[in-house]
mmCIF file of C-alpha atoms in Angstrom:
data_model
loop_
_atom_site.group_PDB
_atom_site.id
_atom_site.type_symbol
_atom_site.label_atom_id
_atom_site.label_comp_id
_atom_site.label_asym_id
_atom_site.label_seq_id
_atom_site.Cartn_x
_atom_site.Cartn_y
_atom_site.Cartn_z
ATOM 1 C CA UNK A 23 31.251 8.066 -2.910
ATOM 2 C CA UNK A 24 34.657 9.752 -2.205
ATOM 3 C CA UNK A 25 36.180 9.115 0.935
ATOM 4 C CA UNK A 26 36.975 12.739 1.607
ATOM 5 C CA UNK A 27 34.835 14.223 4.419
ATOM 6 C CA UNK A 28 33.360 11.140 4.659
ATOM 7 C CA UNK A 29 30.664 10.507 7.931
ATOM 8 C CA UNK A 30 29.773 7.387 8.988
ATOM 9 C CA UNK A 31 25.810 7.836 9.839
ATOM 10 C CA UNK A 32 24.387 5.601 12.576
ATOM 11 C CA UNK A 33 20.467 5.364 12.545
ATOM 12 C CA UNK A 34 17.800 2.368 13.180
ATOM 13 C CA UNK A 35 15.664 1.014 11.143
ATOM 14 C CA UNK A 36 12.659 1.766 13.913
ATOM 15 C CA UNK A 37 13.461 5.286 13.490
ATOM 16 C CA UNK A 38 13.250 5.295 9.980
ATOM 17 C CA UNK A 39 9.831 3.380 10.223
ATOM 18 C CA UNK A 40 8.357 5.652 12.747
ATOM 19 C CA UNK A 41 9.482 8.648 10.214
ATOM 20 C CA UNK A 42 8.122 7.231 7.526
ATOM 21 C CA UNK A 43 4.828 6.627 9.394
ATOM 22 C CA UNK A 44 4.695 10.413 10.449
ATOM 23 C CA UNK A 45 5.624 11.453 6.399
ATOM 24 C CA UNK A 46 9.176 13.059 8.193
ATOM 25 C CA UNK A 47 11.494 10.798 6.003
ATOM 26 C CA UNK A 48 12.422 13.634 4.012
ATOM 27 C CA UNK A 49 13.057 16.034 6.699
ATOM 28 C CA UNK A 50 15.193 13.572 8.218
ATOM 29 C CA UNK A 51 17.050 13.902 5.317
ATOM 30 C CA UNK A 52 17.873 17.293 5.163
ATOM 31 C CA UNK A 53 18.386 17.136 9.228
ATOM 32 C CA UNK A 54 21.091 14.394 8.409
ATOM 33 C CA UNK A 55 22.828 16.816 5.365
ATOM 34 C CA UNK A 56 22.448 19.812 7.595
ATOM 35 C CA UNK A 57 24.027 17.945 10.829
ATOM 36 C CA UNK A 58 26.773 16.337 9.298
ATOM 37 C CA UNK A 59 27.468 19.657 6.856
ATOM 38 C CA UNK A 60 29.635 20.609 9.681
ATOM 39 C CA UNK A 61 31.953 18.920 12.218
ATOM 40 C CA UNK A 62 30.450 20.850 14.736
ATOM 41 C CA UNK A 63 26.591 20.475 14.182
ATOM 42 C CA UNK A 64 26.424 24.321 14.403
ATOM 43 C CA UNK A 65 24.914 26.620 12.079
ATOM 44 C CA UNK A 66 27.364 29.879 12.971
ATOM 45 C CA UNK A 67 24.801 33.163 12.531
ATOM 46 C CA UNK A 68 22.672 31.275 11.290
ATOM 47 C CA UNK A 69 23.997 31.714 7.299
ATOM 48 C CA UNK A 70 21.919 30.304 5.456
ATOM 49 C CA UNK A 71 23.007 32.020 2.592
ATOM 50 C CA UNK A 72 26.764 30.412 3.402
ATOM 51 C CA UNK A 73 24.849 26.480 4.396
ATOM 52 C CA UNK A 74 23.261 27.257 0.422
ATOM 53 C CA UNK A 75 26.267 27.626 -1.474
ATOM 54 C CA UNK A 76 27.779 24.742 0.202
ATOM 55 C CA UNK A 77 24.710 22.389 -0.112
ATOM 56 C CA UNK A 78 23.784 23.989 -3.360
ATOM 57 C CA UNK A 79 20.425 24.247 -1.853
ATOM 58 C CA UNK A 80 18.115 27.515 -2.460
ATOM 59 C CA UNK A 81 18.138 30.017 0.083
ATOM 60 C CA UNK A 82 14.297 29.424 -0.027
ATOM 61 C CA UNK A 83 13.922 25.862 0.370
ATOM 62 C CA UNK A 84 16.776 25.934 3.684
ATOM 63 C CA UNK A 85 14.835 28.391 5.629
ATOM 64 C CA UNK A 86 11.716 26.305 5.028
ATOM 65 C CA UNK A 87 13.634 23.231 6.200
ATOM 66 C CA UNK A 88 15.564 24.789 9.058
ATOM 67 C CA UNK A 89 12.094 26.205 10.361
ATOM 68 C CA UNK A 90 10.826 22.546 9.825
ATOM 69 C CA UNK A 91 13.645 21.887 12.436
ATOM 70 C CA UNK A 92 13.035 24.379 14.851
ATOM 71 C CA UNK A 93 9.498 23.114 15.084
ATOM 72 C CA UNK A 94 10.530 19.417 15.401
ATOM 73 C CA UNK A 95 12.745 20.578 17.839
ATOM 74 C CA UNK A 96 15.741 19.040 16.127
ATOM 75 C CA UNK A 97 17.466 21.875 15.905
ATOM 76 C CA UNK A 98 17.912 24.817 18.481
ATOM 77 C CA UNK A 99 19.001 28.042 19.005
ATOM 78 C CA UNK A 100 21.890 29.096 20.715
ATOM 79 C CA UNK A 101 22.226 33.193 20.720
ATOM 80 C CA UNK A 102 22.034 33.556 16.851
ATOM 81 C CA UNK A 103 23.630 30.219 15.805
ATOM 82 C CA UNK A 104 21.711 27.331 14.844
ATOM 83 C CA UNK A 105 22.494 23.585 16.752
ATOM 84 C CA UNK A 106 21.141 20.403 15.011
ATOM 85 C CA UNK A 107 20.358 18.115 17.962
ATOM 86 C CA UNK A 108 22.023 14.454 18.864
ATOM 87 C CA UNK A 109 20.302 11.598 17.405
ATOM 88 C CA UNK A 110 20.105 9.923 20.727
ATOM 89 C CA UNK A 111 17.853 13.334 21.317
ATOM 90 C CA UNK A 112 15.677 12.198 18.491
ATOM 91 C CA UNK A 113 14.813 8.594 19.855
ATOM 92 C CA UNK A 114 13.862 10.293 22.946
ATOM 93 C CA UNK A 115 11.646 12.744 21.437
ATOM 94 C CA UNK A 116 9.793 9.743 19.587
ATOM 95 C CA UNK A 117 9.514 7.142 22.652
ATOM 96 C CA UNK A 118 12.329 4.748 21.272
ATOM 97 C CA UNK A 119 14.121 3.755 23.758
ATOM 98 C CA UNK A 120 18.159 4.077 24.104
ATOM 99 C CA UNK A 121 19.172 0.736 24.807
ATOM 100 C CA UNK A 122 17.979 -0.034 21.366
ATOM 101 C CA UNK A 123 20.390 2.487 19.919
ATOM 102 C CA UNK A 124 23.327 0.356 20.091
ATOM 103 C CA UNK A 125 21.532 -2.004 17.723
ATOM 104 C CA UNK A 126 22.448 0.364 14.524
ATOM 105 C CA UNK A 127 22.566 0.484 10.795
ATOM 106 C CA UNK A 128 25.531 2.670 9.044
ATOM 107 C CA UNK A 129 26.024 4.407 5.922
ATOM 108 C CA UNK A 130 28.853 6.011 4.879
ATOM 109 C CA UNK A 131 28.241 9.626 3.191
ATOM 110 C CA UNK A 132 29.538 12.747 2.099
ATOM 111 C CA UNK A 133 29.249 16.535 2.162
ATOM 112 C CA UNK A 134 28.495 16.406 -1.537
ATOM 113 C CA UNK A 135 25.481 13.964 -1.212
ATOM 114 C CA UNK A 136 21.979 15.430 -2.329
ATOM 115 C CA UNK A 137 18.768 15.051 -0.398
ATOM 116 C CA UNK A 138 17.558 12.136 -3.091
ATOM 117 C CA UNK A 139 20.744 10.502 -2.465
ATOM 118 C CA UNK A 140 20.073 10.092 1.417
ATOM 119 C CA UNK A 141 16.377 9.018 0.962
ATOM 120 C CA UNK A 142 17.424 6.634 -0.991
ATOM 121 C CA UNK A 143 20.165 4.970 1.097
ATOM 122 C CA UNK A 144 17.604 5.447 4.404
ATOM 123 C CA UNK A 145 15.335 3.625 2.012
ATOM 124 C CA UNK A 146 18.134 0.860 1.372
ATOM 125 C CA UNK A 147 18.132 0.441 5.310
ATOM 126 C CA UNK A 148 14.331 -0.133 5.416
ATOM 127 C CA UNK A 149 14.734 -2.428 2.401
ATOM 128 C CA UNK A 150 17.326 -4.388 4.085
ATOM 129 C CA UNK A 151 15.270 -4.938 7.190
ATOM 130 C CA UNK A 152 12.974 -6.187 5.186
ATOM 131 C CA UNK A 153 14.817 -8.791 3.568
ATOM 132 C CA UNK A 154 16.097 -9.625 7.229
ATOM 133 C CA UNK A 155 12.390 -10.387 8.351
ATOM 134 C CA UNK A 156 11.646 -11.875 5.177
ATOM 135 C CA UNK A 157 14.810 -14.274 5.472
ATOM 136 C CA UNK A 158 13.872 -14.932 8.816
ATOM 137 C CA UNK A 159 10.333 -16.051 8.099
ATOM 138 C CA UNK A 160 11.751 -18.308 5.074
ATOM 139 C CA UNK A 161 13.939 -20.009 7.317
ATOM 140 C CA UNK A 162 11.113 -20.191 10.234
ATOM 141 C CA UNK A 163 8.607 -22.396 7.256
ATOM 142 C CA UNK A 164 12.095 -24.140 6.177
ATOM 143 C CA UNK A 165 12.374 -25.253 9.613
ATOM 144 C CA UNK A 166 8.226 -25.675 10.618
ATOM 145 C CA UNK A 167 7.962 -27.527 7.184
ATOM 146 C CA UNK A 168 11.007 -30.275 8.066
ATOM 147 C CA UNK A 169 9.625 -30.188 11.899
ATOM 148 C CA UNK A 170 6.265 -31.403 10.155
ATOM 149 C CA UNK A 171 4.443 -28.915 13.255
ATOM 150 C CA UNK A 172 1.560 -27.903 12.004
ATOM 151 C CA UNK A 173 0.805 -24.787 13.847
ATOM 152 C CA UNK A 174 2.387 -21.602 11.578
ATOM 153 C CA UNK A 175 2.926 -18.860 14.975
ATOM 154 C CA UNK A 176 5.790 -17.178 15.067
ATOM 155 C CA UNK A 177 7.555 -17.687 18.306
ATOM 156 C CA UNK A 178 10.431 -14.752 18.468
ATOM 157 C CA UNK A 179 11.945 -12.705 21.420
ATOM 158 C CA UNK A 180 11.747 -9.888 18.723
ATOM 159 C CA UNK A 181 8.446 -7.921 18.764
ATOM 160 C CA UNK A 182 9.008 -6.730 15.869
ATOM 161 C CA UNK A 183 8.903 -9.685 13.936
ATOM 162 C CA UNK A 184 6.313 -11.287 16.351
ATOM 163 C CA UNK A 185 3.715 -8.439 15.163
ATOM 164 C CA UNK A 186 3.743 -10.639 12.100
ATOM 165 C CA UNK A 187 1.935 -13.350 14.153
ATOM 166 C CA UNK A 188 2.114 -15.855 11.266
ATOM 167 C CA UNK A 189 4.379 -16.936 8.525
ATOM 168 C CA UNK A 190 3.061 -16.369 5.522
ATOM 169 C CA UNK A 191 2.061 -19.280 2.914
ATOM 170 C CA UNK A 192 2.845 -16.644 -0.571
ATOM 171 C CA UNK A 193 6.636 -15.663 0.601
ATOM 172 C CA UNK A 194 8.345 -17.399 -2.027
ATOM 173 C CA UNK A 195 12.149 -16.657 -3.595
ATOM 174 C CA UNK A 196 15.471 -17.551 -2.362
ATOM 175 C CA UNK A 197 16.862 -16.061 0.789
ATOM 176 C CA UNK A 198 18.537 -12.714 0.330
ATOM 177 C CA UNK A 199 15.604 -11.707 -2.543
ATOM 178 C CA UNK A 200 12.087 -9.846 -2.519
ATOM 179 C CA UNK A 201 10.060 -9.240 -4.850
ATOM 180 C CA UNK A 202 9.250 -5.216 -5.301
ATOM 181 C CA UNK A 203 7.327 -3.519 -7.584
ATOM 182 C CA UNK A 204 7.785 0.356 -7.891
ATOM 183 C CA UNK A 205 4.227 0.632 -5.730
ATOM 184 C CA UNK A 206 6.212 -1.602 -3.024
ATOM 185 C CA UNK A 207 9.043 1.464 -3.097
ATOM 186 C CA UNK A 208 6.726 3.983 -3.075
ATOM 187 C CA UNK A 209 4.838 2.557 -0.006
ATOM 188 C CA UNK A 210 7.955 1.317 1.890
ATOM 189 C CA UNK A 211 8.606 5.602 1.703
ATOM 190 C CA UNK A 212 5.407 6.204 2.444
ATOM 191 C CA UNK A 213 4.866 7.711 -1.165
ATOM 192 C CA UNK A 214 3.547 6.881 -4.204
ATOM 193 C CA UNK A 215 4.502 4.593 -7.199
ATOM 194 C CA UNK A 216 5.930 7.097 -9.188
ATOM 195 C CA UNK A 217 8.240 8.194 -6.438
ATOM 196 C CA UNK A 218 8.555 4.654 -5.280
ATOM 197 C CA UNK A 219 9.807 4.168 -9.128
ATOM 198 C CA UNK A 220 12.044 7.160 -8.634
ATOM 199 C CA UNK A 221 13.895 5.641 -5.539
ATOM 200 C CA UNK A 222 14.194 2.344 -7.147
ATOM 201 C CA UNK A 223 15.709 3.933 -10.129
ATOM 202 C CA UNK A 224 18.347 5.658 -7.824
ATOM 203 C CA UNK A 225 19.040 3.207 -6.047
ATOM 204 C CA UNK A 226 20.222 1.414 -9.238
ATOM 205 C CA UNK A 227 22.314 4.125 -10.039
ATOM 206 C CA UNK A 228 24.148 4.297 -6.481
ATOM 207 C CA UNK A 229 24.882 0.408 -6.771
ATOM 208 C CA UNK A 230 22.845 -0.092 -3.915
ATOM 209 C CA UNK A 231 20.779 -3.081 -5.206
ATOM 210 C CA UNK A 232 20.667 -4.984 -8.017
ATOM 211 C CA UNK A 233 17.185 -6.039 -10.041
ATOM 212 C CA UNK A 234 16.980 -9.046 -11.845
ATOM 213 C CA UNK A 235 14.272 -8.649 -14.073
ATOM 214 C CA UNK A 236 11.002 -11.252 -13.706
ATOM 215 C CA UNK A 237 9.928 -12.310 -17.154
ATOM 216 C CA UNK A 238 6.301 -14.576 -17.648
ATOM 217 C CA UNK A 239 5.725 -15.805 -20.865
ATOM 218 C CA UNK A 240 2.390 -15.552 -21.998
ATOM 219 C CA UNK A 241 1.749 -16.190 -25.633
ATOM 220 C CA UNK A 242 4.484 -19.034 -27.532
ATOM 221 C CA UNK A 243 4.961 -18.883 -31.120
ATOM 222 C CA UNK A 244 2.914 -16.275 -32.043
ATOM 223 C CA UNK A 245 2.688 -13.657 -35.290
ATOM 224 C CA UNK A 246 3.680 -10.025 -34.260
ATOM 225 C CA UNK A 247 0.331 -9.216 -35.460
ATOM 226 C CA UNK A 248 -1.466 -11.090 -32.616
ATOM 227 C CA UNK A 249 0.721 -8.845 -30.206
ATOM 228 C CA UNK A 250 0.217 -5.763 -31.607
ATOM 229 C CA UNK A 251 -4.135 -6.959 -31.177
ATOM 230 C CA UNK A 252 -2.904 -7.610 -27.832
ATOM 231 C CA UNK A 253 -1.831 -4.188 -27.274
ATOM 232 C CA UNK A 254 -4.430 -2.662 -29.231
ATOM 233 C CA UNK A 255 -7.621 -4.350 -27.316
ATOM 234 C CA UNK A 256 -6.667 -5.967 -24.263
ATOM 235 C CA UNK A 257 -3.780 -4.465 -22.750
ATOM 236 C CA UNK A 258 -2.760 -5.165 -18.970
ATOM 237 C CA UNK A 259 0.719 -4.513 -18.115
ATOM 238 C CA UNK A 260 3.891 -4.278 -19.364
ATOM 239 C CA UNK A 261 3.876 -6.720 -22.497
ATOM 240 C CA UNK A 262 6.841 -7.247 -25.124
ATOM 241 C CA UNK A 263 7.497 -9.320 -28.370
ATOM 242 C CA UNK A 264 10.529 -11.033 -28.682
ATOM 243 C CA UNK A 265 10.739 -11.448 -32.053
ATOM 244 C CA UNK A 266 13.704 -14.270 -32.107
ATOM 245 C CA UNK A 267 11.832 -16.751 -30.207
ATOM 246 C CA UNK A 268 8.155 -15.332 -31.215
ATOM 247 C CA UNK A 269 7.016 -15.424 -28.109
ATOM 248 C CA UNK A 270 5.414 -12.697 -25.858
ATOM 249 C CA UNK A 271 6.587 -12.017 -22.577
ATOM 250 C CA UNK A 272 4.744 -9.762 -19.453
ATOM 251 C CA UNK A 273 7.041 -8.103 -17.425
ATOM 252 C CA UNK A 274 6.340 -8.444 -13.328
ATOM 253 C CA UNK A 275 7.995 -7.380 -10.715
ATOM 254 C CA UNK A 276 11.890 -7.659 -9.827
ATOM 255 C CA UNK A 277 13.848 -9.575 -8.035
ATOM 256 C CA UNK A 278 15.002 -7.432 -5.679
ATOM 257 C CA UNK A 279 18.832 -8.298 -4.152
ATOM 258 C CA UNK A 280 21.080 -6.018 -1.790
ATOM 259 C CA UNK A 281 25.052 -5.279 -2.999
ATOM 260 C CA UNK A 282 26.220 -3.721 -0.177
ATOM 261 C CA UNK A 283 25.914 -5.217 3.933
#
């Protein structure tokens, strides 16, 4: 992204999961483009018509959102301009409390940044708390598994993590991966696989994690014609021949990895 009229967005990855829970994720979104549109947080007159040709947003679709706003009470009115609230406004309003607001995560963002772009770098923040718990819990069995204890609770100050009550025996993968299919996306959004697949496309794009595909090889030294009876009758999943080696491969899910802190 270009530097100029950059922001630097502060939010928490509680927030996001409360949003999520509530389906407000996307309204979020546009409350974050609308906010940081201007260095003021003020909508002057209310011009929508003048916040559209900036955003390139329809007319349409930023009085629905606005009114969306208004509702939430995250924005206000003040005579006939429009004020988008303080975040710190927003944790109150949702019973998180303040102190935890100086635990943040940041992104860096622009004026020209589209609604899809900003769900999917909140949805890099969720999946980089995830990998934090997940890297947490590895190291937790690393350490209960050396220990030789044989009880699995989860002793942490963090409630968050306790919630968890028990490490897992199926995490598996080296510390700074997960495993994610495009259902895994979709629910981390609190949407579907398509959209999940959507996201995690995105998200490519933006350089905001890599994917290392996860191969399984099911079939060795094997005819194409046996593949293509595969397909035919008993297809499950994403199959491919690799005609060099003759063998046939099922595609699972990726490795997911973050590239940026």
């Amino acid at each position: 992204m270009s530097s100029a009229c950059s922001h630097i967005i502060k939010t928490h990855e509680l927030l996001l999961r409360k949003l999520v829970r509530k389906d407000l994720l996307r309204t979020y979104a546009y409350y974050l483009k609308f906010k940081y549109q201007y260095t003021s947080s003020r909508l002057n007159n209310g011009n929508r018509a003048h916040l559209s040709r900036e955003t390139g947003l329809s007319e349409k679709n930023i009085r629905t959102q606005i009114s969306k706003l208004l509702d939430l009470g995250w924005a206000k009115r003040d005579g006939n301009d429009i004020i988008f609230i303080r975040l710190q406004d927003i944790y109150k309003q949702q019973n998180l409390p303040l102190h935890r607001f100086a635990n943040t995560c940041t992104f860096t963002t622009t004026r020209q940044v589209t609604i899809k772009q900003l769900i999917a770098l909140l949805g890099s923040k969720l999946l980089e708390a995830n990998l934090e718990r997940q890297r947490f819990m590895m190291q937790l069995r690393s350490h209960r598994d050396h220990s030789g204890e044989k009880g699995r609770a989860i002793h942490s100050k963090d409630k968050n993590v306790r919630k968890l009550s028990y490490v897992p025996n199926n995490l598996n993968g080296s510390l700074g991966k997960t495993v994610m299919s495009c259902n895994g996306f979709g629910r981390l959004l609190g949407r579907g696989t398509t959209s999940g697949a959507n996201v995690k496309q995105l998200m490519l794009q933006m350089g905001l994690i890599e994917a290392e595909t996860h191969l399984r090889l099911i079939r060795p030294n094997v005819d194409r014609k046996v593949f293509n009876n595969m397909q035919k009758f008993n297809y499950s999943g994403y199959r491919f021949y690799n005609s060099c080696e003759r063998n046939i491969y099922q595609r699972g899910t990726d490795y997911i990895s973050m590239t940026i802190a």
